[in-house]
């Protein structure tokens, strides 16, 4: 057990820091991650597209990958350093996450040669992807999805509905999970298709969320024809792909969220100073409690990542999603309280501080639901880690 | 950055675990409630580890977590962990006997407020295991340190909920002895280390409470099924496990910052003590809740660990005190 990083890792950190500090556009520094998703009317800002491409071209998009895929063959620990340096500066990395974080690793592992050719553009952000997973009756019970794809000789015909599909309104391709064998047990009858979003029969209806924005959508499929060669992996073998690859990237993402959580606690300290709460013992103690939470979760994230990097399984990661998303909500809530009576006012003429914290509080609601709700996470911890009996 | 145990630390953990499982059953804790001499055989075993007191904090924490798991009574914490490093800082001749386990020392710091910070008060509280000590190490304002033989003071027992770790009040006002200057750096290093190490011990006790609750949830049946199959119990245990895991990681991180004299050390130590306090409190309350009425009885062993966890939460500063110190650092 020791704190020090290796000389190579320190050199990696220094090179990255220089790159970020000299090459990132001014808009990127301090950019609020929550704002990096496009709303209904807007397109992804040009500077963000250019920045993602620049990260890719310089080997700083996914450092663990080889140069032709936007990386530099770095170690898992260096991936952790990378994510931490980005989040410290609140610098965004990508126009949208599904392309580089889900589509690229899945195609690299399960795609055929033709499909693998789609990977560089997915990572560079040149192609926008959405993921067709959730359905109205398949949220926490993801394997219960019902969108149907019938196979005829050389093509599938897709019918059904997806929901909560992020970026669907601007995506050109959908990574879509469909039921290809309705008679099989539910995990075994699912396949993965690549669907071009301009195929006739696809209807995208943006969903406005509590924040007033619309960055996800319902997607309706009516007799949508998809060429057979767009099947990824085996027919009826889609469930395995959902279980994911690029584990260290995902492991690192929890370190990334907890690092952002810690930055938000520091923002609370600044907020308390501006709002005159810096001498209020109650406010001070409550902020310190949040710091304890963030700092201990950071240690837990490091611990899990370190054992993962040495090839051991890391049960710590099962705790991180639930813990960081719940903690995030609590931290933003405290920010609102420090704003006082104007906390819920979003009128910029009455102070820009106020709308900011309520906005992030509302945004944080999604994190304890999406990607497996906190309740599902507790079930997983209880049954898979603690070994408690299923009902 | 490496959170994994070295082979030596694995060995230390296994050795300590096996020794404590054999030498410190709960029957010993009960016997010790009325007969202080019950711990004589255990003390002989623990003495061999006294050298850890001034060694690497990350090693020491491994040992203390095992001690906390069994709520081991005896002066190891007071002598090796708290007094040893102070004697080392002032290069006192009693250092050698204390870290070899031949002599027992304890520290006297807290005044009337109960805060463990150097002060000029002559009546000291929370002097751990003073009845067994040969030497009392007194930390006073300056900061400075005096080391006096125990027989020159008259320890008065303070009644506490935790019979495994007796505490005393002593009056050091009339005792004349040489005074050693302690640098501010040395005081801060000692303080951060002490906060980290007691947090490690508390994590051990919290883990014991958690393990007892988990085991009970798996075997206790109601409505013909184990209560651990109920979602309400599963979610409670998942939350406890999270509190415990983050306290464990916080202690490990803090111990590494102590060993590296890292700039984050003081914050990390406060975080560790606060997180351990939170975990210990939750495991106490929810541990009883999961056990139901049986957990509330004297006959059940649960209270032995709840008492230790509760007393430790208030030793070396309650959780809220550590939060306030963290706030001071965040707002400075």
XYZ file of C-alpha atoms in Angstrom:
723
model
C 0.000 0.000 0.000
C 1.537 3.295 -1.002
C 0.427 6.705 -2.172
C 3.099 7.556 -4.719
C 2.473 7.330 -8.452
C 5.190 5.921 -10.675
C 7.527 8.249 -12.583
C 5.928 7.157 -15.876
C 2.478 7.974 -14.528
C 3.624 11.388 -13.316
C 5.129 12.064 -16.753
C 1.855 11.036 -18.359
C -0.030 13.414 -16.080
C 2.350 16.285 -16.851
C 2.096 15.804 -20.625
C -1.680 15.673 -20.425
C -1.881 18.737 -18.195
C 0.200 20.714 -20.668
C -1.970 19.577 -23.560
C -5.192 20.482 -21.778
C -3.935 23.830 -20.534
C -2.561 24.940 -23.887
C -4.846 23.237 -26.426
C -8.346 23.196 -24.937
C -10.538 26.002 -26.291
C -11.563 28.676 -23.771
C -15.190 27.456 -23.877
C -14.074 24.037 -22.604
C -12.620 25.173 -19.264
C -15.218 25.085 -16.538
C -17.809 23.845 -18.998
C -20.659 22.354 -17.030
C -20.946 18.694 -17.895
C -24.682 18.832 -17.403
C -24.945 21.352 -20.205
C -23.016 19.324 -22.721
C -26.075 17.482 -23.967
C -27.876 19.165 -26.817
C -31.404 20.405 -26.373
C -34.170 19.962 -28.866
C -33.386 22.984 -30.965
C -29.643 23.227 -30.761
C -26.935 21.354 -32.533
C -23.749 20.321 -30.801
C -21.501 23.396 -30.605
C -18.838 23.530 -33.293
C -16.038 24.055 -30.805
C -17.000 20.852 -28.968
C -16.963 18.817 -32.181
C -13.569 20.272 -33.048
C -12.279 19.597 -29.539
C -13.292 15.926 -29.614
C -11.589 15.524 -32.989
C -8.470 17.208 -31.622
C -8.403 14.879 -28.607
C -8.715 11.933 -30.997
C -6.010 13.153 -33.372
C -3.567 13.691 -30.506
C -4.169 10.339 -28.847
C -6.107 11.822 -25.929
C -9.633 10.593 -26.656
C -9.398 7.056 -25.224
C -5.797 6.823 -23.985
C -5.977 3.029 -23.532
C -6.630 2.529 -27.255
C -3.977 2.463 -29.983
C -3.257 5.684 -31.914
C -5.518 4.758 -34.858
C -8.425 4.688 -32.381
C -7.620 7.966 -30.680
C -5.323 6.656 -27.945
C -1.742 5.895 -26.960
C -1.887 2.371 -25.478
C -1.835 3.697 -21.925
C -2.308 1.649 -18.753
C -5.547 1.506 -16.701
C -3.995 3.688 -13.983
C -3.178 6.277 -16.652
C -6.810 6.183 -17.741
C -7.713 7.087 -14.178
C -5.234 9.978 -14.210
C -6.667 11.105 -17.536
C -10.257 11.201 -16.288
C -9.224 12.969 -13.116
C -7.316 15.716 -14.921
C -10.276 16.352 -17.230
C -12.810 16.514 -14.425
C -10.566 18.735 -12.276
C -10.747 21.314 -15.036
C -14.388 20.478 -15.846
C -13.304 20.005 -19.443
C -15.710 17.947 -21.565
C -14.405 15.136 -23.640
C -17.062 14.316 -26.152
C -20.137 15.622 -27.898
C -22.072 12.557 -26.767
C -21.087 9.482 -24.768
C -22.805 6.504 -26.475
C -20.539 6.536 -29.530
C -17.159 6.253 -27.826
C -18.252 4.638 -24.562
C -20.718 1.962 -25.684
C -20.778 1.514 -29.463
C -17.012 1.549 -30.052
C -15.998 -1.056 -27.438
C -18.958 -3.296 -28.312
C -18.148 -3.262 -32.029
C -14.461 -3.892 -31.349
C -15.374 -6.982 -29.363
C -18.377 -8.341 -31.238
C -18.548 -6.620 -34.639
C -17.421 -8.063 -37.975
C -14.659 -6.456 -40.053
C -17.097 -4.232 -41.920
C -18.716 -3.030 -38.680
C -15.348 -2.358 -37.066
C -14.765 0.269 -39.748
C -17.442 2.382 -38.029
C -15.389 2.595 -34.831
C -12.948 5.479 -35.497
C -15.766 7.845 -36.518
C -17.762 6.829 -33.431
C -14.839 7.667 -31.157
C -13.869 10.852 -33.017
C -17.480 12.041 -32.735
C -17.928 12.269 -36.516
C -20.943 9.958 -36.295
C -23.591 10.572 -33.649
C -25.051 7.391 -32.141
C -28.029 6.670 -29.953
C -28.681 3.468 -27.997
C -32.048 1.735 -28.379
C -32.405 -0.087 -25.089
C -35.142 1.139 -22.749
C -38.782 0.610 -23.622
C -41.982 1.667 -21.862
C -42.203 -1.777 -20.231
C -38.507 -2.555 -20.082
C -36.699 -0.188 -17.745
C -35.166 -1.936 -14.752
C -36.271 -5.206 -16.352
C -34.210 -4.544 -19.446
C -34.381 -8.115 -20.734
C -38.157 -7.694 -20.970
C -37.846 -5.593 -24.135
C -40.478 -6.223 -26.787
C -39.418 -4.344 -29.943
C -39.695 -7.094 -32.511
C -37.376 -7.829 -35.443
C -38.523 -10.528 -37.826
C -35.878 -12.029 -40.075
C -36.670 -12.467 -43.744
C -33.942 -13.783 -46.097
C -31.629 -10.793 -46.255
C -33.252 -8.304 -43.935
C -35.035 -7.759 -40.647
C -38.334 -5.927 -40.244
C -38.459 -3.974 -37.002
C -41.631 -2.925 -35.174
C -41.917 -1.428 -31.717
C -41.024 1.509 -29.495
C -37.988 2.717 -27.570
C -38.012 5.411 -24.922
C -35.515 7.623 -23.016
C -33.296 7.386 -26.095
C -30.632 10.057 -25.596
C -29.536 12.018 -28.695
C -32.062 10.211 -30.925
C -33.076 13.508 -32.560
C -29.588 14.208 -33.838
C -28.190 10.685 -34.208
C -27.498 9.178 -37.607
C -27.254 5.632 -36.267
C -28.967 3.618 -33.564
C -27.449 0.692 -31.660
C -30.741 -1.101 -31.223
C -31.645 -4.124 -29.102
C -34.541 -6.118 -30.573
C -36.386 -9.352 -29.838
C -35.652 -11.874 -32.567
C -36.976 -15.002 -30.847
C -40.180 -14.394 -28.888
C -40.403 -18.044 -27.821
C -36.965 -18.187 -26.153
C -36.383 -17.335 -22.468
C -36.239 -13.550 -22.344
C -32.445 -13.123 -22.100
C -31.873 -15.525 -24.982
C -34.124 -14.051 -27.669
C -32.447 -10.645 -28.029
C -30.272 -9.424 -30.927
C -28.360 -6.220 -31.618
C -28.875 -4.301 -34.856
C -27.263 -1.206 -36.327
C -30.119 0.904 -37.685
C -29.639 3.990 -39.865
C -31.878 6.677 -38.432
C -32.960 7.896 -41.867
C -34.526 4.529 -42.740
C -38.228 4.936 -43.638
C -40.621 4.016 -40.810
C -38.646 5.637 -37.944
C -40.446 8.369 -36.048
C -38.508 10.324 -33.400
C -40.535 12.329 -30.883
C -38.460 14.394 -28.448
C -39.383 14.041 -24.755
C -39.169 17.182 -22.702
C -37.898 16.451 -19.210
C -38.337 18.133 -15.846
C -35.583 20.577 -16.684
C -37.583 21.925 -19.592
C -35.114 20.550 -22.082
C -35.497 17.731 -24.540
C -32.344 15.704 -24.979
C -33.928 12.315 -25.176
C -36.790 10.960 -27.228
C -39.289 8.259 -27.931
C -38.466 6.341 -31.092
C -41.189 4.468 -32.967
C -40.362 1.747 -35.494
C -43.020 0.789 -38.055
C -42.015 -1.890 -40.567
C -38.437 -0.613 -40.609
C -36.265 -2.692 -42.940
C -32.735 -3.366 -41.724
C -30.204 -5.282 -43.852
C -29.149 -8.607 -42.365
C -25.483 -7.559 -42.406
C -26.344 -4.926 -39.757
C -26.679 -7.684 -37.154
C -23.899 -7.368 -34.559
C -22.611 -10.658 -33.162
C -24.751 -13.772 -33.130
C -28.465 -13.915 -33.852
C -30.172 -14.057 -30.412
C -26.808 -13.336 -28.788
C -27.467 -9.674 -27.972
C -27.737 -9.966 -24.209
C -24.092 -10.844 -23.830
C -23.139 -7.594 -25.581
C -25.124 -5.525 -23.073
C -22.922 -6.952 -20.340
C -20.226 -4.733 -21.727
C -16.572 -4.545 -22.447
C -13.912 -1.945 -21.821
C -14.366 -2.523 -18.127
C -11.562 -0.227 -17.028
C -13.086 2.658 -18.939
C -16.337 2.114 -17.074
C -14.504 1.628 -13.796
C -12.778 4.920 -14.445
C -16.057 6.664 -15.031
C -16.976 6.279 -11.369
C -13.704 7.919 -10.427
C -14.654 10.629 -12.891
C -18.085 11.162 -11.294
C -16.681 11.222 -7.798
C -13.971 13.633 -8.836
C -16.692 15.913 -10.193
C -18.612 15.463 -6.950
C -15.588 16.714 -5.042
C -15.301 19.720 -7.371
C -18.952 20.478 -6.660
C -18.267 20.430 -2.910
C -15.535 23.019 -3.500
C -18.107 25.018 -5.464
C -20.359 24.812 -2.387
C -17.571 26.355 -0.306
C -17.343 29.255 -2.786
C -21.114 29.584 -2.823
C -21.196 29.743 0.982
C -18.619 32.536 0.896
C -20.651 34.513 -1.651
C -23.913 34.027 0.198
C -22.470 34.893 3.604
C -22.761 31.373 5.011
C -19.023 31.022 5.531
C -19.293 31.856 9.226
C -22.495 29.889 9.776
C -21.505 26.811 11.809
C -24.477 24.790 10.572
C -23.719 25.456 6.901
C -20.020 24.826 7.454
C -20.652 21.486 9.103
C -23.109 20.373 6.441
C -20.633 21.214 3.697
C -17.923 19.316 5.572
C -20.219 16.284 5.773
C -20.537 16.391 1.991
C -16.779 16.687 1.664
C -16.380 13.589 3.860
C -18.753 11.761 1.536
C -16.952 12.865 -1.626
C -13.459 12.216 -0.253
C -14.303 8.762 1.087
C -15.969 7.808 -2.194
C -12.878 9.029 -4.043
C -10.799 6.681 -1.894
C -13.246 3.850 -2.599
C -13.049 4.562 -6.330
C -9.239 4.564 -6.247
C -9.257 1.330 -4.289
C -11.533 -0.437 -6.745
C -9.622 0.899 -9.688
C -6.266 -0.136 -8.229
C -7.351 -3.723 -7.627
C -8.974 -3.819 -11.055
C -5.749 -2.574 -12.649
C -3.910 -5.452 -10.979
C -6.324 -7.944 -12.436
C -8.576 -8.582 -9.429
C -12.310 -8.180 -9.487
C -13.356 -4.984 -7.768
C -16.607 -5.166 -5.808
C -16.110 -1.495 -4.948
C -17.502 -0.563 -8.358
C -20.912 -1.937 -7.484
C -21.165 0.665 -4.773
C -19.976 3.582 -6.844
C -22.957 4.186 -9.104
C -25.504 4.234 -6.322
C -23.256 6.211 -4.017
C -22.139 8.918 -6.436
C -25.575 9.549 -7.923
C -27.252 9.735 -4.509
C -24.455 11.944 -3.167
C -24.728 14.222 -6.205
C -28.390 14.844 -5.534
C -27.659 15.678 -1.896
C -24.848 18.080 -2.790
C -26.937 20.051 -5.284
C -29.784 20.141 -2.781
C -27.462 21.753 -0.232
C -26.399 24.264 -2.887
C -30.039 25.272 -3.330
C -30.470 25.691 0.406
C -27.444 27.977 0.536
C -29.021 30.076 -2.212
C -31.867 30.877 0.177
C -35.310 32.167 -0.751
C -34.314 32.780 -4.375
C -33.144 29.179 -4.871
C -36.064 28.233 -7.099
C -35.981 31.477 -9.116
C -34.493 31.071 -12.573
C -34.868 34.671 -13.719
C -31.326 35.751 -14.650
C -32.089 39.349 -13.681
C -32.521 38.239 -10.083
C -29.180 36.499 -9.860
C -27.647 33.818 -12.037
C -26.522 31.746 -9.034
C -29.982 30.570 -8.186
C -31.087 28.993 -11.420
C -27.805 27.166 -11.649
C -28.170 25.030 -8.525
C -31.836 24.189 -9.031
C -31.012 23.231 -12.601
C -28.292 20.832 -11.475
C -30.563 19.468 -8.727
C -33.212 18.660 -11.348
C -30.594 17.180 -13.666
C -29.359 14.936 -10.862
C -32.752 13.208 -10.615
C -31.890 11.243 -13.728
C -28.721 9.772 -12.279
C -30.466 7.735 -9.593
C -32.807 6.271 -12.233
C -30.905 5.905 -15.509
C -28.509 3.020 -16.051
C -30.065 0.989 -13.236
C -31.934 2.719 -10.412
C -30.481 3.010 -6.904
C -32.969 0.366 -5.773
C -31.719 -2.054 -8.417
C -28.138 -1.278 -7.352
C -29.028 -2.144 -3.738
C -30.546 -5.433 -4.895
C -27.342 -6.218 -6.789
C -25.154 -5.397 -3.783
C -27.341 -7.437 -1.423
C -27.659 -10.505 -3.631
C -24.428 -10.645 -5.614
C -21.918 -9.214 -3.140
C -23.429 -9.923 0.273
C -24.907 -13.246 -0.813
C -28.394 -12.645 0.567
C -31.076 -15.014 -0.733
C -33.332 -14.013 -3.599
C -37.047 -14.140 -2.869
C -1.136 4.812 -5.945
C -1.682 1.271 -4.717
C -4.458 0.208 -2.359
C -3.609 -3.489 -2.376
C -2.050 -5.113 0.692
C 1.565 -6.198 0.405
C 2.277 -9.898 1.094
C 3.617 -8.823 4.497
C 0.389 -6.990 5.263
C -1.664 -10.020 4.193
C 0.405 -12.151 6.521
C 0.024 -9.652 9.360
C -3.732 -9.604 8.868
C -4.050 -13.392 8.805
C -1.782 -13.825 11.824
C -3.615 -11.179 13.833
C -7.023 -12.515 12.819
C -6.189 -16.057 13.862
C -4.592 -14.921 17.130
C -7.526 -12.710 18.132
C -10.117 -15.316 17.140
C -8.420 -17.743 19.510
C -7.342 -15.422 22.302
C -10.162 -12.894 22.435
C -13.574 -14.577 22.392
C -16.576 -12.642 23.671
C -16.467 -14.725 26.854
C -13.205 -12.935 27.644
C -14.868 -9.532 27.144
C -17.585 -10.532 29.593
C -15.113 -11.874 32.123
C -13.118 -8.656 31.795
C -16.146 -6.630 32.888
C -15.586 -7.748 36.451
C -12.029 -9.022 36.444
C -9.302 -6.886 34.895
C -6.777 -9.711 35.241
C -8.706 -11.756 32.665
C -6.717 -10.116 29.895
C -3.274 -11.199 31.114
C -2.906 -14.074 28.592
C -4.169 -11.910 25.679
C -1.732 -9.121 26.612
C 1.202 -11.518 26.279
C 0.211 -12.222 22.677
C -0.506 -8.623 21.738
C 2.785 -7.434 23.290
C 4.671 -9.031 20.419
C 3.110 -6.528 18.042
C 4.038 -3.443 20.097
C 6.694 -2.447 17.562
C 3.936 -1.700 15.043
C 3.052 1.359 17.122
C 5.849 3.458 15.672
C 6.010 1.685 12.282
C 4.170 2.367 9.046
C 0.620 3.581 9.677
C -0.692 1.370 6.872
C 0.654 -1.727 8.670
C -0.592 -0.545 12.038
C -4.080 0.031 10.637
C -4.209 -3.549 9.356
C -3.554 -4.762 12.906
C -5.929 -2.314 14.570
C -8.797 -3.308 12.287
C -8.417 -6.864 13.580
C -8.249 -5.612 17.165
C -11.413 -3.615 16.661
C -13.140 -6.646 15.166
C -12.880 -8.444 18.517
C -12.989 -5.257 20.663
C -9.756 -6.427 22.255
C -9.179 -4.983 25.721
C -5.710 -4.038 26.956
C -3.282 -1.138 26.729
C -1.913 -1.695 23.198
C -3.773 1.280 21.740
C -2.827 3.633 24.586
C 0.754 2.457 24.829
C 2.048 1.413 21.415
C -0.248 3.530 19.235
C -0.698 6.774 21.187
C 2.280 7.009 23.581
C 4.922 5.317 21.385
C 5.091 7.963 18.619
C 5.146 10.802 21.186
C 8.062 9.191 23.026
C 9.731 8.739 19.651
C 9.208 12.403 18.733
C 11.003 13.581 21.880
C 13.577 10.751 21.779
C 12.643 9.677 25.286
C 14.583 6.821 26.939
C 11.298 5.011 27.650
C 10.646 4.605 23.914
C 12.573 1.362 23.680
C 10.792 -0.436 26.570
C 7.398 0.778 25.308
C 7.817 -0.359 21.688
C 9.248 -3.669 22.842
C 6.193 -4.102 25.051
C 8.201 -4.340 28.294
C 6.727 -1.128 29.660
C 3.245 0.318 29.276
C 2.584 4.006 28.707
C -0.548 6.048 28.159
C -1.205 9.656 27.164
C -2.965 12.493 28.972
C -4.154 15.347 26.757
C -7.828 16.271 26.967
C -8.824 18.886 29.516
C -12.253 19.770 30.792
C -13.677 20.327 27.286
C -12.722 16.772 26.315
C -10.909 18.016 23.197
C -7.692 16.185 22.370
C -5.627 19.295 21.772
C -2.657 20.571 23.799
C -3.811 22.777 26.676
C -2.639 24.206 29.982
C -5.191 22.474 32.164
C -3.810 20.281 34.909
C -6.727 17.857 35.230
C -6.731 15.458 32.292
C -9.620 13.306 31.115
C -9.893 10.171 28.964
C -6.522 8.796 30.042
C -6.836 5.290 28.592
C -5.888 2.219 30.622
C -4.016 4.345 33.178
C -4.372 1.554 35.753
C -2.047 -0.652 33.710
C 0.469 2.035 32.746
C 4.008 2.441 33.998
C 4.318 5.885 32.430
C 1.970 8.763 31.696
C 2.885 10.922 28.689
C 1.365 14.344 29.267
C 0.847 16.645 26.303
C 0.556 20.293 27.305
C 0.275 23.670 25.661
C 3.353 24.743 23.770
C 3.064 22.009 22.681
C 5.335 20.256 25.111
C 5.539 16.793 26.560
C 6.257 15.499 30.047
C 6.708 11.862 30.940
C 5.933 10.885 34.518
C 5.780 7.549 36.338
C 2.214 6.423 36.876
C 2.737 6.073 40.623
C 3.285 9.844 40.885
C -0.327 10.476 39.881
C -3.504 8.945 41.153
C -5.786 7.785 38.297
C -9.492 8.055 39.147
C -11.715 5.809 37.013
C -14.385 7.498 34.859
C -17.407 5.283 34.352
C -18.108 4.707 30.632
C -20.304 2.493 28.472
C -17.234 0.631 27.201
C -15.858 -1.781 29.758
C -13.217 -3.009 27.287
C -11.312 0.267 27.440
C -11.292 1.875 30.893
C -10.635 5.626 31.020
C -9.341 7.718 33.906
C -9.046 11.237 35.171
C -5.713 12.376 36.571
C -4.414 15.552 38.144
C -0.905 16.369 36.918
C -0.700 19.797 38.532
C 1.688 18.926 41.355
C 3.917 16.534 39.468
C 7.333 17.957 38.712
C 9.159 16.578 35.711
C 11.315 17.549 32.765
C 9.463 19.169 29.870
C 10.317 18.359 26.228
C 9.424 20.715 23.429
C 7.364 19.217 20.608
C 7.382 20.953 17.224
C 4.072 21.967 15.690
C 4.830 19.574 12.813
C 5.417 16.691 15.211
C 2.155 17.417 17.020
C 0.187 17.536 13.764
C 1.800 14.331 12.513
C 0.932 12.584 15.783
C -2.637 13.886 15.728
C -3.328 12.859 12.127
C -1.849 9.443 12.741
C -3.910 8.949 15.915
C -7.150 9.948 14.123
C -6.382 7.524 11.308
C -5.499 4.613 13.539
C -8.514 4.848 15.815
C -10.619 5.058 12.655
C -9.065 1.766 11.528
C -9.997 0.180 14.830
C -13.557 1.520 14.538
C -13.857 0.106 11.038
C -12.981 -3.285 12.508
C -15.692 -2.979 15.163
C -18.227 -1.749 12.594
C -17.350 -4.705 10.368
C -18.004 -7.079 13.263
C -21.429 -5.519 13.830
C -22.143 -5.730 10.101
C -21.039 -9.373 9.849
C -23.240 -10.321 12.799
C -26.261 -8.630 11.197
C -25.588 -10.188 7.788
C -25.210 -13.666 9.225
C -28.372 -13.281 11.277
C -30.324 -12.049 8.237
C -29.322 -15.200 6.371
C -30.369 -17.645 9.073
C -33.287 -16.033 10.913
C -36.606 -17.074 9.382
C -39.945 -15.309 9.495
C -42.960 -16.229 7.350
C -40.952 -19.401 6.528
C -38.151 -17.544 4.687
C -34.863 -15.951 5.792
C -35.447 -12.301 6.675
C -32.488 -11.504 4.407
C -34.700 -12.272 1.411
C -36.882 -9.250 2.223
C -36.061 -6.206 0.160
C -36.300 -3.886 3.170
C -33.558 -5.868 4.931
C -31.491 -6.223 1.745
C -31.522 -2.491 1.128
C -30.607 -1.726 4.736
C -27.638 -4.106 4.529
C -26.583 -2.670 1.157
C -26.524 0.818 2.682
C -24.544 -0.441 5.690
C -22.095 -2.181 3.376
C -21.556 1.055 1.467
C -20.942 3.025 4.685
C -18.446 0.380 5.763
C -16.683 0.168 2.400
C -16.198 3.900 2.136
C -14.911 4.105 5.718
C -12.485 1.261 4.985
C -11.192 2.986 1.858
C -10.986 6.355 3.627
C -8.854 4.820 6.391
C -6.551 3.110 3.894
C -6.129 6.338 1.953
C -5.475 8.303 5.153
C -2.886 5.764 6.322
C -1.046 6.147 3.008
C -1.064 9.945 3.330
C 0.296 9.617 6.880
C 3.108 7.348 5.702
C 3.919 9.672 2.799
C 3.552 12.873 4.899
C 1.331 13.997 2.027
C -0.205 17.466 1.862
C -3.706 15.919 2.001
C -2.915 14.142 5.279
C -4.863 16.225 7.794
C -8.001 16.341 5.674
C -7.744 12.618 4.943
C -7.401 11.796 8.651
C -10.491 13.839 9.595
C -12.415 12.197 6.749
C -11.322 8.750 7.977
C -12.411 9.345 11.579
C -15.726 10.875 10.499
C -16.477 8.129 7.970
C -15.586 5.455 10.527
C -17.828 7.156 13.083
C -20.688 7.218 10.613
C -20.208 3.546 9.696
C -19.930 2.462 13.332
C -23.066 4.382 14.316
C -25.121 2.986 11.438
C -23.929 -0.577 12.004
C -24.853 -0.243 15.682
C -28.355 1.082 15.108
C -29.302 -1.011 12.088
C -27.461 -4.051 13.457
C -29.861 -4.060 16.405
C -32.844 -3.382 14.165
C -32.036 -6.373 11.972
C -31.610 -8.601 15.027
C -34.907 -7.469 16.497
C -35.539 -7.890 20.232
C -32.830 -10.479 20.783
C -30.167 -7.944 19.807
C -31.311 -5.669 22.613
C -30.608 -8.172 25.360
C -27.607 -8.381 27.668
C -27.164 -12.049 26.824
C -26.551 -11.299 23.146
C -22.992 -10.262 22.254
C -24.073 -7.371 20.032
C -23.913 -4.810 22.836
C -20.258 -5.567 23.551
C -19.376 -4.164 20.125
C -21.979 -1.396 20.148
C -20.480 -0.169 23.420
C -16.966 -0.185 22.008
C -18.113 1.504 18.781
C -20.016 4.189 20.667
C -17.207 5.017 23.074
C -14.653 5.117 20.253
C -16.830 7.465 18.252
C -16.321 10.015 21.025
C -12.642 9.325 21.664
C -10.174 11.650 19.917
C -13.055 13.882 18.847
C -16.655 13.026 17.970
C -17.698 12.826 14.327
C -19.176 16.332 14.358
C -15.914 17.739 15.765
C -14.030 16.215 12.830
C -16.547 17.725 10.422
C -15.970 21.126 12.011
C -12.195 20.757 11.647
C -12.720 19.744 8.003
C -14.819 22.860 7.513
C -12.006 24.968 8.991
C -9.652 23.496 6.392
C -12.112 23.907 3.509
C -12.850 27.519 4.379
C -9.275 28.569 5.191
